[in-house]
Each structure stands twice: as structure tokens, then as C-alpha cells.
Coordinates of C-alpha atoms in Angstrom, one line a residue:
X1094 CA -34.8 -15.3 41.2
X1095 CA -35.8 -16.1 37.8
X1096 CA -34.0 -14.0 35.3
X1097 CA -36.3 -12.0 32.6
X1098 CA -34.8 -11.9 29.3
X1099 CA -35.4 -9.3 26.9
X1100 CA -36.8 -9.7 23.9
X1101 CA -33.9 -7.6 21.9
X1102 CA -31.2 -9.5 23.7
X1103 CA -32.9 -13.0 22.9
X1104 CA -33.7 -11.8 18.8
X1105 CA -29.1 -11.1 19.1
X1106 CA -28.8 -14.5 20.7
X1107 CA -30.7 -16.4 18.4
X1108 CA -29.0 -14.4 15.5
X1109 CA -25.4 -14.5 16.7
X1110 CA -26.3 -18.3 16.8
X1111 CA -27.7 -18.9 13.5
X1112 CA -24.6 -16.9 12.0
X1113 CA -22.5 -19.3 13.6
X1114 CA -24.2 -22.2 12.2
X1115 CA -24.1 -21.1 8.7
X1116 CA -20.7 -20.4 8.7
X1117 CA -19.7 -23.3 10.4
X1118 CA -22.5 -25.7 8.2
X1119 CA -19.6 -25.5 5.3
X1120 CA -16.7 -26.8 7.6
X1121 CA -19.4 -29.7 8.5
X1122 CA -20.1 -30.6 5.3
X1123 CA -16.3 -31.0 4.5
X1124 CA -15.9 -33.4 7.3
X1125 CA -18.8 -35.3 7.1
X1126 CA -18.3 -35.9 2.8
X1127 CA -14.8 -36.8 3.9
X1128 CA -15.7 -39.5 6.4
X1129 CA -18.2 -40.7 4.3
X1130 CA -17.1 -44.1 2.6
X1131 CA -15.7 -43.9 -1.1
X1132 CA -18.2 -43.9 -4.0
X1133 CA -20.8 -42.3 -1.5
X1134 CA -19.8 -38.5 -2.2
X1135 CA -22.1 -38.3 -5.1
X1136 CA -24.8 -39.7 -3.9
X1137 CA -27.8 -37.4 -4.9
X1138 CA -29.6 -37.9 -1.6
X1139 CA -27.6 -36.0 0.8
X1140 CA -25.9 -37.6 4.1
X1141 CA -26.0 -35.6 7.3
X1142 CA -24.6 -37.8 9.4
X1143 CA -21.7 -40.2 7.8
X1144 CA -22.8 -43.5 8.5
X1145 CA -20.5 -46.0 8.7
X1146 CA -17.3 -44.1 9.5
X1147 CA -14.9 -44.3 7.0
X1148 CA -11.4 -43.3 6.5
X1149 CA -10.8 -44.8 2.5
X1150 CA -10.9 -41.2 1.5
X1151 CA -7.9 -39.9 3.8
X1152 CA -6.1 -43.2 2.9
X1153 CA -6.5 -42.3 -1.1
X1154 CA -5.3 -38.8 -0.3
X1155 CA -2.0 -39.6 1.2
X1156 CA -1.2 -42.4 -0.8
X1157 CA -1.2 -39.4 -3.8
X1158 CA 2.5 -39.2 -5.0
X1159 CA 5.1 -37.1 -3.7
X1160 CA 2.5 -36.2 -0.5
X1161 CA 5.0 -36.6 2.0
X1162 CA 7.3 -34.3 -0.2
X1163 CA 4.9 -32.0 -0.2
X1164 CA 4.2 -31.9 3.1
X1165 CA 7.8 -31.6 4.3
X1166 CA 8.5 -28.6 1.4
X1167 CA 5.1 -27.0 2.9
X1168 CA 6.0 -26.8 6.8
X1169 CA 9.6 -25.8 5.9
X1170 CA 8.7 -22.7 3.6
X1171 CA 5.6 -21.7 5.7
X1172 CA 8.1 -21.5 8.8
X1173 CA 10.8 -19.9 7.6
X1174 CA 8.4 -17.6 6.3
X1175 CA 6.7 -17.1 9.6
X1176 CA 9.8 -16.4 11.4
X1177 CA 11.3 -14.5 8.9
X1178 CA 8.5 -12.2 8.4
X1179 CA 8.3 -11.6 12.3
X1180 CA 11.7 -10.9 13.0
X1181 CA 12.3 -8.3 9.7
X1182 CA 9.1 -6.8 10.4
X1183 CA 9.8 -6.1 14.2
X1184 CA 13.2 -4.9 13.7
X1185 CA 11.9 -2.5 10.6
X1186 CA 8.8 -1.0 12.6
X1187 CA 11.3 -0.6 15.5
X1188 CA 13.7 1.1 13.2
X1189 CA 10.4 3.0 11.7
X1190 CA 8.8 4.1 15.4
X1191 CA 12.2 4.7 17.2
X1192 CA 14.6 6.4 14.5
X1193 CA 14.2 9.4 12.5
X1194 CA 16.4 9.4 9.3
X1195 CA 15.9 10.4 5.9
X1196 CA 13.1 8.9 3.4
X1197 CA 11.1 6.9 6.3
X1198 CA 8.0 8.8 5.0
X1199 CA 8.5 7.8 1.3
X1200 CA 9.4 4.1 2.5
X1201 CA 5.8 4.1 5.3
X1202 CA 4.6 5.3 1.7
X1203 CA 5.6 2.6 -0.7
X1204 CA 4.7 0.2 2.0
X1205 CA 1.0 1.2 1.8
X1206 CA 1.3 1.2 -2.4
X1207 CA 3.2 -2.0 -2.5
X1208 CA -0.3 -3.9 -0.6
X1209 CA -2.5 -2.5 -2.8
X1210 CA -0.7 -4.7 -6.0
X1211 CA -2.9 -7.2 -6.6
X1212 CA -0.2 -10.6 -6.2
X1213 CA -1.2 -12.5 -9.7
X1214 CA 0.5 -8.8 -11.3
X1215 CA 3.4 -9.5 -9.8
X1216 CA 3.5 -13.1 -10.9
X1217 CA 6.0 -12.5 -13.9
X1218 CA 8.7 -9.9 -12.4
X1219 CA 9.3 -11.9 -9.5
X1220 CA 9.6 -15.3 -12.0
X1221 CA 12.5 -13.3 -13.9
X1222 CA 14.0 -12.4 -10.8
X1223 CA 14.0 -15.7 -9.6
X1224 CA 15.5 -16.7 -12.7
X1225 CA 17.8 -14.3 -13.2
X1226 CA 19.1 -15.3 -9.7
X1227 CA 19.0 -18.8 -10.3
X1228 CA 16.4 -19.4 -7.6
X1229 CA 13.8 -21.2 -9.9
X1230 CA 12.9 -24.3 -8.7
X1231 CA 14.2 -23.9 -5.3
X1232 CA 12.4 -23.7 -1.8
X1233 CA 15.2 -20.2 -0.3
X1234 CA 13.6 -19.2 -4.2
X1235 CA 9.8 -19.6 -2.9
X1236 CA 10.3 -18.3 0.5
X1237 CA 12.0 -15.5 -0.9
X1238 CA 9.1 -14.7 -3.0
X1239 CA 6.5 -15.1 -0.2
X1240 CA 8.2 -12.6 2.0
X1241 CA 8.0 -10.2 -0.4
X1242 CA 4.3 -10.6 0.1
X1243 CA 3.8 -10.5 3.5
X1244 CA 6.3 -7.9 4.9
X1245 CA 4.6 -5.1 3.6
X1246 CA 1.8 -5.3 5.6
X1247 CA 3.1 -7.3 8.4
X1248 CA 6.2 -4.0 8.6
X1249 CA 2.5 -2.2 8.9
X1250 CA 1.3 -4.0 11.8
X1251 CA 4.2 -4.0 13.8
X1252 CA 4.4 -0.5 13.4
X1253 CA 1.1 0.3 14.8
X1254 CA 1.4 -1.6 17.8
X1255 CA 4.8 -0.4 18.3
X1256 CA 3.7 3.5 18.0
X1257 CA 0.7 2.7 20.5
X1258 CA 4.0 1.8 23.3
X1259 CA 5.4 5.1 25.1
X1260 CA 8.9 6.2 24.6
X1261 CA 9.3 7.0 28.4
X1262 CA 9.1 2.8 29.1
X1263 CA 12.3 2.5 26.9
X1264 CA 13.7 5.5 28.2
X1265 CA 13.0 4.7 32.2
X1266 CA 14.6 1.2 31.6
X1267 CA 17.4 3.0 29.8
X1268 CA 18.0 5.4 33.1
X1269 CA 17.8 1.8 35.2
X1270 CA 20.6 0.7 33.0
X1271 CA 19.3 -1.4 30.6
X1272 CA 20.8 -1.5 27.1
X1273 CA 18.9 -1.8 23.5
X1274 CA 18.6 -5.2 23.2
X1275 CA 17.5 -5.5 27.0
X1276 CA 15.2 -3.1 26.5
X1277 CA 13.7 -4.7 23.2
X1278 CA 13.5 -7.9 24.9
X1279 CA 12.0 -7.1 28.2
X1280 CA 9.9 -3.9 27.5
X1281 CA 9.0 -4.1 23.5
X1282 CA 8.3 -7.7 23.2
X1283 CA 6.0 -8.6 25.8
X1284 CA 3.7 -5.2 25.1
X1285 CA 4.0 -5.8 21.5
X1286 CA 3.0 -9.6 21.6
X1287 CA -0.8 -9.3 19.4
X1288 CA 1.3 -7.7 16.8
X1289 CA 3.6 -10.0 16.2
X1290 CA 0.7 -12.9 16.6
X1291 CA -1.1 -11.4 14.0
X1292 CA 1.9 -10.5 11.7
X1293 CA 2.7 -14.4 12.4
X1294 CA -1.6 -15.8 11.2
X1295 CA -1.0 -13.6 8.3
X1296 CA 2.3 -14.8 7.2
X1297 CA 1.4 -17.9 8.1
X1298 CA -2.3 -18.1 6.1
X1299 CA 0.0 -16.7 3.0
X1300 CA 2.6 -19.2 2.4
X1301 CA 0.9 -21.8 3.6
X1302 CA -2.1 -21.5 1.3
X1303 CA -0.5 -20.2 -1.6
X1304 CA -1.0 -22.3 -4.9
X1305 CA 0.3 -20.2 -8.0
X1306 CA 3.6 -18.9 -7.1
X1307 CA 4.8 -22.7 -5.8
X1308 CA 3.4 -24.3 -9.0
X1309 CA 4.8 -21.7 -11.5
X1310 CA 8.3 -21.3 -9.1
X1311 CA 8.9 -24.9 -9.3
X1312 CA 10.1 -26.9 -11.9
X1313 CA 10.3 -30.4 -9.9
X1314 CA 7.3 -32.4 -9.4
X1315 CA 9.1 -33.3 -5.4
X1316 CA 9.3 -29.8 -4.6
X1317 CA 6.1 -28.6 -4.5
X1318 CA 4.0 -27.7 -1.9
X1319 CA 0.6 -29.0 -0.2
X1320 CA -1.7 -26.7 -2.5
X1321 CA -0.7 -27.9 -5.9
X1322 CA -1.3 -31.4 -4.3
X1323 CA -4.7 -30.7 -3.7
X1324 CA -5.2 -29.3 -7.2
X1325 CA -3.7 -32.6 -8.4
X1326 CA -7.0 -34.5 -7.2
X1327 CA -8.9 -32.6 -10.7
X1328 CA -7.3 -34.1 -14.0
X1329 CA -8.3 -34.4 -17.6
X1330 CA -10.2 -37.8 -16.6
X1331 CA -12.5 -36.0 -13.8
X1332 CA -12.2 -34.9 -9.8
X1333 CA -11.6 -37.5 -7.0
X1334 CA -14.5 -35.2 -5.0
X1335 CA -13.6 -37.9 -2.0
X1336 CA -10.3 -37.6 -1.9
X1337 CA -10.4 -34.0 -2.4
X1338 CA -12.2 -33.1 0.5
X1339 CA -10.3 -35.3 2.5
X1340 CA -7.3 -33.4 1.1
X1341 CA -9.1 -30.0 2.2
X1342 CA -9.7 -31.4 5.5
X1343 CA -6.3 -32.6 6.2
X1344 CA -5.1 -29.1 4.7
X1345 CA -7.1 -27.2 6.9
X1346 CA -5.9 -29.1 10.3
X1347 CA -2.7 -27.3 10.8
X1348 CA -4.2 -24.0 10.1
X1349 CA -6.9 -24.8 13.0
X1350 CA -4.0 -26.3 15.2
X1351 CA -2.2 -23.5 14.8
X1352 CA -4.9 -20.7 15.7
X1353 CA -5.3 -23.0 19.1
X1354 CA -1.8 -22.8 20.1
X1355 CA -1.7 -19.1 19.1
X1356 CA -5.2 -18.5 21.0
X1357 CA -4.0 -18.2 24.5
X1358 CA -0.9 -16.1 24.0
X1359 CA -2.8 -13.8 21.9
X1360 CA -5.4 -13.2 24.5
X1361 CA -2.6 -12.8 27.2
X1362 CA -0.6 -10.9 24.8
X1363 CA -3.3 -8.4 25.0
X1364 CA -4.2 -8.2 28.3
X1365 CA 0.0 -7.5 29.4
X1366 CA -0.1 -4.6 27.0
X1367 CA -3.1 -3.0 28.0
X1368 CA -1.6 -3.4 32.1
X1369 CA 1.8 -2.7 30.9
X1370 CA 0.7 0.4 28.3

């Protein structure tokens, strides 16, 4: 039999499609400048499809000074970060959910004040913090200052997925004989898995994208991190467009790596605490 297709559910197709292509038109047009050969970027006749392949632009990009630096400084912060923010947030929105004790109202309160401070405000109490604990110029100094970012909301997360688990789970592996920790290990985490994968993209998307805070913290051109090499590629002289968007697209790889390897425990994150819940 020959399926009929409506005409409203073709119409959502063909939009759901289009929207797809125009967001995804700028991430082509990133790759395809950045495999285009060097001295071809501004070319006023635009190339769809990059032809001959060409990899001089990725080459000029890493051959930038200090990128390995960078790099290294990057992936260290942004994963301390990640698992710091995840651990401190669980135990807090535990501690939140689970305990009653005096000012968790006011502190559920500041939380939700402290996210609406827009981050450049903060830019100079947290420098003379830093410097006042002689953490200028260090990378404990940035990570320090990028949890203070992220905890706030990813405390909030946690918390929400942690109220949506019942009590009587905790209590009925309790009577079985479990302790806390068993209990937080066999019953909390697996039901509270899409919280702490989303408390994880956000920390993650923070530090690792973050440009102002690593070039105002740091004082050392070899300590900075992937986003104030990117910015190098614009100088006094003009902007290196083709290494540039080389440098974007390398940027944006681990971002899109990460968001794969995340995918699949996300989805069956999900499912477990929906079964489980």
C-alpha cells in the first residue's frame, strides 16, 4: 500500500528540513573556507565546494606560537572544571534535596541571584581575589574562577533532577541494608545520569570557550588557553581570515567529539530514570 501523506505533515517536513539547513549552512561555510587553499578566502566570487583540498590553513594555525601550550592549559582547566563542577554540584543538591538545616532557602535563593550577574560584572572582584590570593597567572587560579561560574546553575540542575527521585528508593535500599554511599552510588547516580550530563555540556561549553577571564587572569603568554589563541589570528597589521577559520574549526572539534561520546549515555541516562522513577 502506497502511503498518503498529508499535506500539513509534508509543509513540517519540508520546514524542519530547511531549519536544519540554515543552521547547519554556517558550520559549512567554516569548513569549506578552511579547506580552501591559502589566499583563496577572499576571493569575491564565493566557493561552495573547496576545490583542490587543502590543508595550508590548519598547518598556519598550529604552527601559531605557544598552540600546543594552549592546548594542553585548555583540556586541563576545562576538565578539572568539568569534574569539579559535577562532583560539588551533586553532593550540594544531595545535601539540598535530602537535608533540612538552617538557611537552605536563602542559599536555593542566592543561587538563583548569583545566575542572573551578568559574568563581565564580575570581571574585577574576582581579579582582586585572585590577586589577593596570589592565584594570578595560574591555571588552580582560572579553574577556580570558572567554577564560580558554573556551580550556581549546575547546583540548580542537579537539584531538579534529584527532587524528581522518591525518597522511599533511598529508604527501601536503606531497610535492605545498604549504607549512604551505597545508596548514592547504586540508586542516585544511575537515575540522576541527564543531570549530571547536562551539568557536565554546561561546564564544559563555559571553561572551554571562555576568552576574557583567561586573557585578563593570566600574565604569561604559555599559559593561556585555546580562545585567546584564536583571537591572536586579528592584529594591528589585519586578520589571517584562513587561518582563523581553521582555528574555529579545530576549536569547535572537541566540543562536537564531546557531545558524541556524551550522546548515548544521555539518551540511556534517560530512559533508566524514567524505568527506574
Amino acid at each position: 500500500m502506497v502511503r498518503r501523506i498529508r499535506p500539513g505533515r509534508a509543509a513540517l517536513n519540508a520546514g524542519a528540513v530547511l531549519f536544519c539547513a540554515v543552521w547547519l549552512f554556517p558550520v559549512y561555510w567554516m569548513v569549506d573556507t578552511a579547506l580552501q587553499p591559502a589566499g583563496e578566502t577572499l576571493r569575491p566570487t564565493p566557493t561552495f565546494v573547496p576545490f583542490p583540498l587543502s590543508l595550508s590553513n590548519f598547518a598556519d594555525a598550529v604552527r601559531k606560537p605557544h598552540f600546543v601550550d594552549y592546548l594542553v592549559n585548555s583540556v586541563i582547566v576545562t576538565g578539572v572544571v568539568v569534574a569539579l563542577s559535577v562532583v560539588v554540584a551533586f553532593l550540594a543538591a544531595t545535601a539540598l534535596t535530602r537535608f533540612h538545616f538552617f538557611g537552605r532557602r536563602g542559599f536555593l535563593v542566592g543561587i538563583m541571584v548569583i545566575q542572573m550577574i551578568p559574568g563581565p560584572a564580575l570581571l574585577i572582584p574576582l581579579f582582586l581575589s585572585m590577586k589577593s590570593l596570589n592565584m594570578l597567572d595560574t591555571l588552580i587560579g582560572l579553574i577556580v574562577t570558572y567554577l564560580a561560574f558554573v556551580l550556581p546553575l549546575t547546583i540548580w540542575v542537579m537539584r531538579g533532577f534529584l527532587h524528581g527521585v522518591p525518597v522511599e528508593l533511598e529508604e527501601a535500599a536503606m531497610v535492605d541494608g545498604a549504607d549512604r554511599f551505597t545508596v548514592i552510588r547504586r540508586v542516585l547516580l544511575p537515575l540522576v545520569t541527564p543531570g549530571i550530563i547536562a551539568a557536565s555540556v554546561f561546564s564544559f561549553i563555559v571553561a572551554w570557550n571562555d576568552y576574557i577571564y583567561a586573557y585578563v587572569m593570566m600574565k604569561d603568554q604559555s599559559r593561556y588557553t585555546l580562545p585567546v589563541w584564536l583571537a591572536s589570528f586579528s592584529t594591528n597589521i589585519g586578520t589571517d581570515y584562513g587561518g582563523l577559520i581553521a582555528g574555529s574549526t579545530l576549536f569547535a572539534l572537541p566540543i562536537v567529539v564531546f557531545f558524541m561520546l556524551i550522546q548515548r549515555r544521555l539518551v540511556v541516562g534517560m530512559t533508566a530514570g524514567a524505568v527506574k522513577g
